[in-house]
Short mmCIF file of C-alpha atoms in Angstrom, two decimals:
data_model
loop_
_atom_site.label_atom_id
_atom_site.label_comp_id
_atom_site.label_asym_id
_atom_site.label_seq_id
_atom_site.Cartn_x
_atom_site.Cartn_y
_atom_site.Cartn_z
CA UNK A 1 84.70 103.67 85.15
CA UNK A 2 84.53 99.94 85.66
CA UNK A 3 86.85 98.15 85.09
CA UNK A 4 88.78 95.55 86.27
CA UNK A 5 91.75 96.11 88.87
CA UNK A 6 95.10 96.16 87.13
CA UNK A 7 94.03 95.31 83.32
CA UNK A 8 95.53 97.77 81.14
CA UNK A 9 93.09 98.78 79.51
CA UNK A 10 92.03 101.45 81.70
CA UNK A 11 95.29 102.70 82.31
CA UNK A 12 95.75 104.95 79.57
CA UNK A 13 92.52 106.85 80.39
CA UNK A 14 93.13 106.92 84.71
CA UNK A 15 96.27 108.79 83.00
CA UNK A 16 94.51 110.72 80.71
CA UNK A 17 92.37 112.12 83.88
CA UNK A 18 95.41 112.63 85.91
CA UNK A 19 95.98 115.03 83.67
CA UNK A 20 92.90 117.16 82.76
CA UNK A 21 91.96 117.07 86.79
CA UNK A 22 88.93 114.62 85.33
CA UNK A 23 87.14 112.40 88.83
CA UNK A 24 86.28 108.86 87.97
CA UNK A 25 85.20 106.59 90.10
CA UNK A 26 86.78 103.04 90.23
CA UNK A 27 84.88 100.76 92.44
CA UNK A 28 85.10 97.34 93.91
CA UNK A 29 82.72 94.88 92.73
CA UNK A 30 82.45 91.05 92.29
CA UNK A 31 83.00 88.66 88.79
CA UNK A 32 78.98 87.89 89.69
CA UNK A 33 79.03 91.74 88.18
CA UNK A 34 80.44 90.82 85.40
CA UNK A 35 76.22 89.17 83.68
CA UNK A 36 75.05 90.34 85.89
CA UNK A 37 71.51 92.44 83.54
CA UNK A 38 71.98 96.27 85.04
CA UNK A 39 75.33 95.55 83.73
CA UNK A 40 74.07 94.19 79.94
CA UNK A 41 72.39 96.92 80.20
CA UNK A 42 74.51 99.05 78.97
CA UNK A 43 77.03 96.98 77.63
CA UNK A 44 75.94 93.88 76.01
CA UNK A 45 79.29 92.15 75.66
CA UNK A 46 79.17 92.19 79.02
CA UNK A 47 83.72 93.97 78.43
CA UNK A 48 85.31 96.20 80.27
CA UNK A 49 86.64 98.75 80.20
CA UNK A 50 83.33 101.08 80.48
CA UNK A 51 82.45 104.38 80.88
CA UNK A 52 79.19 105.43 82.89
CA UNK A 53 78.56 108.89 82.24
CA UNK A 54 75.77 111.57 82.63
CA UNK A 55 74.81 111.64 79.70
CA UNK A 56 75.69 107.65 78.46
CA UNK A 57 77.76 105.06 79.09
CA UNK A 58 80.74 104.70 76.23
CA UNK A 59 83.16 101.18 75.66
CA UNK A 60 86.00 100.76 74.32
CA UNK A 61 88.94 102.35 75.59
CA UNK A 62 90.46 104.57 72.75
CA UNK A 63 87.12 106.23 72.51
CA UNK A 64 86.95 106.35 76.81
CA UNK A 65 90.62 107.25 76.71
CA UNK A 66 90.33 110.32 73.85
CA UNK A 67 86.68 110.78 75.57
CA UNK A 68 88.11 111.71 78.30
CA UNK A 69 91.41 112.64 76.65
CA UNK A 70 89.72 116.21 75.14
CA UNK A 71 87.70 117.00 78.02
CA UNK A 72 90.12 120.03 78.76
CA UNK A 73 92.62 121.31 75.60
CA UNK A 74 94.75 123.47 76.92
CA UNK A 75 96.20 119.92 77.97
CA UNK A 76 97.20 119.20 74.80
CA UNK A 77 96.63 115.37 75.18
CA UNK A 78 95.58 115.40 71.88
CA UNK A 79 97.77 117.51 70.75
CA UNK A 80 97.77 121.61 69.08
CA UNK A 81 96.63 120.73 65.91
CA UNK A 82 94.80 118.57 63.54
CA UNK A 83 97.20 116.99 62.18
CA UNK A 84 98.58 116.03 65.76
CA UNK A 85 95.39 114.63 66.32
CA UNK A 86 95.38 112.65 63.72
CA UNK A 87 98.55 111.50 64.65
CA UNK A 88 97.67 109.98 67.98
CA UNK A 89 95.33 108.76 66.59
CA UNK A 90 97.46 106.78 63.58
CA UNK A 91 99.52 105.25 67.20
CA UNK A 92 96.35 104.21 69.28
CA UNK A 93 95.22 102.48 65.35
CA UNK A 94 99.38 100.99 66.12
CA UNK A 95 99.24 100.03 69.16
CA UNK A 96 95.79 98.48 69.69
CA UNK A 97 96.80 96.46 65.99
CA UNK A 98 101.22 96.55 66.03
CA UNK A 99 101.59 95.93 70.71
CA UNK A 100 98.38 94.22 72.65
CA UNK A 101 97.24 92.14 70.21
CA UNK A 102 102.09 90.32 70.02
CA UNK A 103 101.35 91.94 73.52
CA UNK A 104 99.23 89.67 74.71
CA UNK A 105 99.44 86.41 73.51
CA UNK A 106 103.15 86.64 74.76
CA UNK A 107 101.35 87.46 78.55
CA UNK A 108 98.53 85.29 79.00
CA UNK A 109 99.98 82.23 79.47
CA UNK A 110 101.83 83.79 82.12
CA UNK A 111 99.16 85.35 83.49
CA UNK A 112 97.52 81.84 83.15
CA UNK A 113 94.81 83.06 80.55
CA UNK A 114 95.72 81.12 78.62
CA UNK A 115 97.30 78.23 77.00
CA UNK A 116 101.00 78.10 76.02
CA UNK A 117 101.53 77.29 72.93
CA UNK A 118 104.68 78.25 71.86
CA UNK A 119 104.71 78.15 69.00
CA UNK A 120 102.07 81.39 69.28
CA UNK A 121 104.49 82.86 72.29
CA UNK A 122 107.64 83.38 69.01
CA UNK A 123 105.74 84.50 66.50
CA UNK A 124 104.56 87.36 69.75
CA UNK A 125 107.84 88.06 70.09
CA UNK A 126 108.98 88.61 66.52
CA UNK A 127 105.80 90.71 65.82
CA UNK A 128 106.69 92.65 69.02
CA UNK A 129 110.32 93.60 67.74
CA UNK A 130 108.97 94.62 65.07
CA UNK A 131 106.98 96.85 66.72
CA UNK A 132 108.95 98.16 68.81
CA UNK A 133 111.53 98.42 66.07
CA UNK A 134 108.74 101.45 64.09
CA UNK A 135 108.84 102.23 67.39
CA UNK A 136 112.87 103.29 68.12
CA UNK A 137 113.18 104.79 64.08
CA UNK A 138 110.71 106.31 65.56
CA UNK A 139 111.80 107.70 68.54
CA UNK A 140 115.23 108.24 67.57
CA UNK A 141 115.17 111.82 67.37
CA UNK A 142 112.28 112.67 69.46
CA UNK A 143 110.91 112.59 72.91
CA UNK A 144 107.15 112.12 72.49
CA UNK A 145 105.39 110.35 69.62
CA UNK A 146 103.48 113.27 68.62
CA UNK A 147 105.43 116.64 69.05
CA UNK A 148 107.12 118.23 72.06
CA UNK A 149 105.14 116.89 74.81
CA UNK A 150 102.95 114.31 76.74
CA UNK A 151 99.49 113.17 74.25
CA UNK A 152 97.96 111.07 74.42
CA UNK A 153 99.40 108.66 71.83
CA UNK A 154 102.38 108.17 74.86
CA UNK A 155 100.44 107.56 77.20
CA UNK A 156 98.47 104.32 74.64
CA UNK A 157 101.47 102.65 73.62
CA UNK A 158 103.28 102.69 77.34
CA UNK A 159 100.68 101.33 78.90
CA UNK A 160 100.29 97.75 76.38
CA UNK A 161 104.22 97.89 76.64
CA UNK A 162 104.02 97.58 80.83
CA UNK A 163 103.93 94.30 81.70
CA UNK A 164 105.81 92.83 78.32
CA UNK A 165 108.33 95.28 79.99
CA UNK A 166 108.09 94.26 84.00
CA UNK A 167 107.25 90.33 82.96
CA UNK A 168 108.22 89.37 80.17
CA UNK A 169 111.06 92.40 78.09
CA UNK A 170 114.93 91.04 79.74
CA UNK A 171 117.32 93.14 79.33
CA UNK A 172 118.33 91.49 76.83
CA UNK A 173 115.64 91.91 74.32
CA UNK A 174 115.36 95.79 75.88
CA UNK A 175 118.63 95.95 74.39
CA UNK A 176 118.08 96.61 71.41
CA UNK A 177 115.68 98.96 71.62
CA UNK A 178 117.63 102.53 73.98
CA UNK A 179 116.07 105.15 72.18
CA UNK A 180 112.08 102.84 73.41
CA UNK A 181 113.41 102.36 76.81
CA UNK A 182 114.50 106.04 76.96
CA UNK A 183 111.17 107.56 76.47
CA UNK A 184 109.21 104.68 78.06
CA UNK A 185 111.11 105.75 81.39
CA UNK A 186 110.61 109.00 80.74
CA UNK A 187 106.77 108.01 80.30
CA UNK A 188 106.84 106.05 83.33
CA UNK A 189 107.80 109.11 85.90
CA UNK A 190 105.12 111.67 85.51
CA UNK A 191 104.21 111.73 87.99
CA UNK A 192 100.62 110.95 86.57
CA UNK A 193 101.86 107.56 85.39
CA UNK A 194 103.53 107.40 89.07
CA UNK A 195 99.47 108.10 90.76
CA UNK A 196 98.02 105.24 88.43
CA UNK A 197 101.24 102.59 87.27
CA UNK A 198 103.59 103.71 90.38
CA UNK A 199 106.99 102.55 90.57
CA UNK A 200 107.66 100.36 87.75
CA UNK A 201 110.87 97.62 87.58
CA UNK A 202 111.60 96.21 84.04
CA UNK A 203 112.66 92.63 84.40
CA UNK A 204 114.46 91.60 85.71
CA UNK A 205 115.05 87.89 84.47
CA UNK A 206 111.36 86.60 81.72
CA UNK A 207 108.64 85.06 83.28
CA UNK A 208 108.03 81.55 82.13
CA UNK A 209 103.98 80.25 81.64
CA UNK A 210 101.97 80.26 85.52
CA UNK A 211 104.73 82.14 87.46
CA UNK A 212 103.81 85.78 87.25
CA UNK A 213 101.95 85.31 90.54
CA UNK A 214 104.53 86.04 91.76
CA UNK A 215 105.41 89.15 90.71
CA UNK A 216 102.76 90.51 91.44
CA UNK A 217 102.50 89.05 95.26
CA UNK A 218 98.41 87.22 94.19
CA UNK A 219 98.48 84.49 92.51
CA UNK A 220 97.84 82.83 89.47
CA UNK A 221 94.71 83.42 87.34
CA UNK A 222 93.53 80.64 85.75
CA UNK A 223 91.54 81.22 82.46
CA UNK A 224 87.03 81.13 82.74
CA UNK A 225 86.10 81.78 79.74
CA UNK A 226 88.78 83.48 77.89
CA UNK A 227 86.88 86.74 76.42
CA UNK A 228 89.61 89.77 75.14
CA UNK A 229 89.02 92.07 78.15
CA UNK A 230 90.17 89.87 80.55
CA UNK A 231 91.30 90.79 83.72
CA UNK A 232 95.27 92.34 84.30
CA UNK A 233 96.26 90.79 87.83
CA UNK A 234 97.88 93.93 89.80
CA UNK A 235 101.58 94.13 89.17
CA UNK A 236 102.39 97.30 91.59
CA UNK A 237 101.52 99.72 88.23
CA UNK A 238 98.83 98.13 88.01
CA UNK A 239 96.73 98.55 90.43
CA UNK A 240 93.37 99.32 90.98
CA UNK A 241 92.41 103.15 90.51
CA UNK A 242 89.66 104.73 92.64
CA UNK A 243 90.16 108.27 92.61
CA UNK A 244 88.83 111.00 92.99
CA UNK A 245 85.24 110.16 93.14
CA UNK A 246 83.18 112.38 90.48
CA UNK A 247 80.58 112.34 88.02
CA UNK A 248 81.16 109.20 86.24
CA UNK A 249 78.77 106.49 88.20
CA UNK A 250 80.51 103.70 89.61
CA UNK A 251 80.19 100.54 87.58
CA UNK A 252 81.07 96.28 88.10
CA UNK A 253 83.31 94.29 85.84
CA UNK A 254 83.21 92.69 82.61
CA UNK A 255 86.05 90.03 82.21
CA UNK A 256 85.40 86.57 82.89
CA UNK A 257 89.02 85.98 84.65
CA UNK A 258 88.92 85.26 88.09
CA UNK A 259 88.43 88.33 90.81
CA UNK A 260 92.67 89.90 91.68
CA UNK A 261 92.95 89.27 95.24
CA UNK A 262 92.10 92.14 97.62
CA UNK A 263 95.08 94.58 97.97
CA UNK A 264 96.45 96.11 100.90
CA UNK A 265 95.29 98.65 103.53
CA UNK A 266 96.67 102.13 102.25
CA UNK A 267 99.23 103.24 105.33
CA UNK A 268 99.03 107.29 105.20
CA UNK A 269 101.06 108.43 103.16
CA UNK A 270 103.50 110.17 104.90
CA UNK A 271 104.66 113.70 104.37
CA UNK A 272 107.59 115.49 102.72
CA UNK A 273 109.72 116.23 104.94
CA UNK A 274 110.08 119.78 103.35
CA UNK A 275 106.40 120.20 103.88
CA UNK A 276 107.30 119.57 107.59
CA UNK A 277 110.48 121.74 107.01
CA UNK A 278 107.93 124.52 105.80
CA UNK A 279 105.37 123.77 108.63
CA UNK A 280 108.64 123.64 111.74
CA UNK A 281 110.62 126.61 110.10
CA UNK A 282 108.20 128.65 107.99
CA UNK A 283 110.50 131.17 105.45
CA UNK A 284 109.41 135.02 104.56
CA UNK A 285 109.99 133.99 101.41
CA UNK A 286 107.51 133.17 98.46
CA UNK A 287 108.28 131.63 96.05
CA UNK A 288 104.60 132.69 93.97
CA UNK A 289 105.94 136.08 94.41
CA UNK A 290 109.12 135.65 93.11
CA UNK A 291 107.48 133.67 89.76
CA UNK A 292 105.80 135.75 89.20
CA UNK A 293 107.72 138.33 89.54
CA UNK A 294 110.35 135.96 87.29
CA UNK A 295 107.49 136.10 84.79
CA UNK A 296 106.76 139.48 83.71
CA UNK A 297 110.14 141.07 83.44
CA UNK A 298 109.36 141.88 79.97
CA UNK A 299 112.76 140.69 79.22
CA UNK A 300 114.25 142.22 82.23
CA UNK A 301 116.29 138.98 83.47
CA UNK A 302 119.25 141.15 85.22
CA UNK A 303 117.06 143.86 87.27
CA UNK A 304 114.14 140.98 88.03
CA UNK A 305 116.96 138.53 90.20
CA UNK A 306 118.56 141.94 91.24
CA UNK A 307 115.63 142.44 92.88
CA UNK A 308 115.35 138.25 94.07
CA UNK A 309 118.14 139.18 95.14
CA UNK A 310 116.37 141.31 98.31
CA UNK A 311 113.28 138.89 98.91
CA UNK A 312 115.36 136.01 99.18
CA UNK A 313 115.45 134.34 102.26
CA UNK A 314 119.79 132.82 103.35
CA UNK A 315 118.10 130.91 105.98
CA UNK A 316 115.89 128.66 104.74
CA UNK A 317 116.43 128.75 100.92
CA UNK A 318 120.06 128.00 99.56
CA UNK A 319 121.10 128.32 95.46
CA UNK A 320 123.81 125.66 94.18
CA UNK A 321 125.18 125.60 90.30
CA UNK A 322 124.56 122.45 88.74
CA UNK A 323 127.27 120.60 86.67
CA UNK A 324 126.48 117.17 84.79
CA UNK A 325 129.66 115.03 85.30
CA UNK A 326 130.07 113.10 81.74
CA UNK A 327 129.89 116.24 79.75
CA UNK A 328 132.20 114.64 77.09
CA UNK A 329 129.91 112.44 75.86
CA UNK A 330 127.03 114.08 74.92
CA UNK A 331 127.26 114.89 71.01
CA UNK A 332 123.72 115.57 69.90
CA UNK A 333 121.90 118.19 70.15
CA UNK A 334 118.37 116.21 70.73
CA UNK A 335 119.91 114.10 73.20
CA UNK A 336 121.45 116.95 74.81
CA UNK A 337 117.38 118.10 75.02
CA UNK A 338 116.45 114.91 76.27
CA UNK A 339 118.91 114.50 78.87
CA UNK A 340 117.47 118.23 80.33
CA UNK A 341 113.80 117.73 80.00
CA UNK A 342 114.11 113.89 81.62
CA UNK A 343 115.65 115.73 84.58
CA UNK A 344 113.53 118.60 84.99
CA UNK A 345 110.12 116.52 84.91
CA UNK A 346 112.16 114.36 86.92
CA UNK A 347 112.36 116.62 89.23
CA UNK A 348 108.49 117.79 89.92
CA UNK A 349 107.87 115.97 93.49
CA UNK A 350 110.40 118.85 94.86
CA UNK A 351 109.21 121.46 91.56
CA UNK A 352 107.40 123.54 95.06
CA UNK A 353 111.07 124.05 96.72
CA UNK A 354 112.52 125.20 93.90
CA UNK A 355 113.65 127.34 90.95
CA UNK A 356 116.89 126.98 88.28
CA UNK A 357 117.75 126.73 84.93
CA UNK A 358 119.26 124.43 83.14
CA UNK A 359 121.69 125.73 79.92
CA UNK A 360 123.16 123.49 77.16
CA UNK A 361 126.25 124.65 75.38
CA UNK A 362 128.44 124.07 72.65
CA UNK A 363 127.28 122.71 69.36
CA UNK A 364 127.63 118.91 67.07
CA UNK A 365 129.81 120.96 65.27
CA UNK A 366 131.71 122.10 68.45
CA UNK A 367 131.87 119.25 70.40
CA UNK A 368 131.53 118.88 73.58
CA UNK A 369 127.48 120.14 74.33
CA UNK A 370 127.79 120.79 78.04
CA UNK A 371 124.86 121.21 80.39
CA UNK A 372 124.72 122.51 84.06
CA UNK A 373 122.37 124.82 85.31
CA UNK A 374 121.56 127.10 88.59
CA UNK A 375 119.45 126.04 91.42
CA UNK A 376 117.38 127.51 94.80
CA UNK A 377 116.40 124.88 96.77
CA UNK A 378 114.42 124.92 99.53
CA UNK A 379 116.47 124.40 102.94
CA UNK A 380 120.69 124.43 103.68
CA UNK A 381 122.00 121.39 101.33
CA UNK A 382 120.48 119.39 97.75
CA UNK A 383 119.25 116.11 99.63
CA UNK A 384 115.79 116.27 98.49
CA UNK A 385 116.91 117.26 94.93
CA UNK A 386 118.97 114.03 95.08
CA UNK A 387 116.28 111.92 96.33
CA UNK A 388 112.71 113.32 93.95
CA UNK A 389 115.20 112.67 91.51
CA UNK A 390 117.88 109.60 90.03
CA UNK A 391 119.00 112.17 87.48
CA UNK A 392 120.95 114.24 89.51
CA UNK A 393 124.18 112.61 91.10
CA UNK A 394 125.58 112.71 87.90
CA UNK A 395 125.97 116.04 88.50
CA UNK A 396 128.34 118.50 90.41
CA UNK A 397 126.60 120.46 93.32
CA UNK A 398 128.80 123.71 94.23
CA UNK A 399 126.97 126.12 96.56
CA UNK A 400 126.52 129.49 95.57
CA UNK A 401 126.56 132.47 97.92
CA UNK A 402 125.23 136.19 98.12
CA UNK A 403 128.44 137.74 99.89
CA UNK A 404 130.36 136.55 96.74
CA UNK A 405 130.65 138.55 93.33
CA UNK A 406 131.30 135.77 91.84
CA UNK A 407 128.28 134.01 92.57
CA UNK A 408 126.02 136.35 92.14
CA UNK A 409 126.96 137.12 88.73
CA UNK A 410 127.29 133.32 87.93
CA UNK A 411 123.51 133.63 88.85
CA UNK A 412 122.29 136.45 87.07
CA UNK A 413 124.23 134.55 84.38
CA UNK A 414 122.05 131.92 84.83
CA UNK A 415 118.33 133.02 85.44
#
């Protein structure tokens, strides 16, 4: 994949590759590569991103993203029906015309790619508010843009909003769009997104023209050409992805902007404490065996749980009941569903070492709707859940004992 470092138009492509397990090379390159004859032979427009495959080259970011998203059907990044696919295309077009255009008009003067024009900036802000209002209304009763799972639509729209939400749109601006922000943070916390964006820190104070470099740790870039596919600064989430070398060939950049600052030398990622625990204090309990037993019990969950009691390693694992601390605020069923879905997604970091069931009890006619759960954790504390999932602190955690008949019945009733 030929792209500049931090190019938001490449993010949706790289995230789709993460979801689909597609290995894409993102090579280093110099500014001169943009005008090199061998690059112009691949894309006469001299723009990025550009994907080179064994079959040939594909340019235009949405075309590349569609190609990568469709490489696997089982991940359903393009939806589960023809109608879903059409809706994904709808949001890709909406993003290109209604979000990317005003967002870049607002952003590029801040990055130094074009001179400031207060009238144009004000118009761009108003246009972006209008687009976000459309998203707000759509997401009022939905977790994702299309269907019940993440699709390419979510990846494209969220990627286009990443820099505006990190650099430009302060809390007052974002406050008018709570559903959009709930959805955006849900997408940002997907492991596949985090692998490309890094940790997302929302804008505290809107950055004025020429000041963005301080937030990204780099110097302001001056525009030397002004083509529309210009280089974005590396803003934490704008890491240049050099992941998983594969069939796609290496390439260069086509944007005429200045080269991005060299990234800091990568440090070896420390091992997760639970990986260390598995090595130093191995457990005879097999999570895979239990999950297969549970999944294939034919509806006899009580029988499966009774077998679980015989398998369970009380020295290496522990059981916990969780109760949401603010159940009195749960008045809408879809909001409760979003809360549970988001909680489970943010637990992905420790999925190898946990098993749990969460319940929502009650109805909108019989309030409150209460959220609770029953979980198995590696080790004897809930600290790894609290460290992995920021939502976990809003729950009360009670340790269960298999020696207690009532606690055993609690586990059976949940599982």
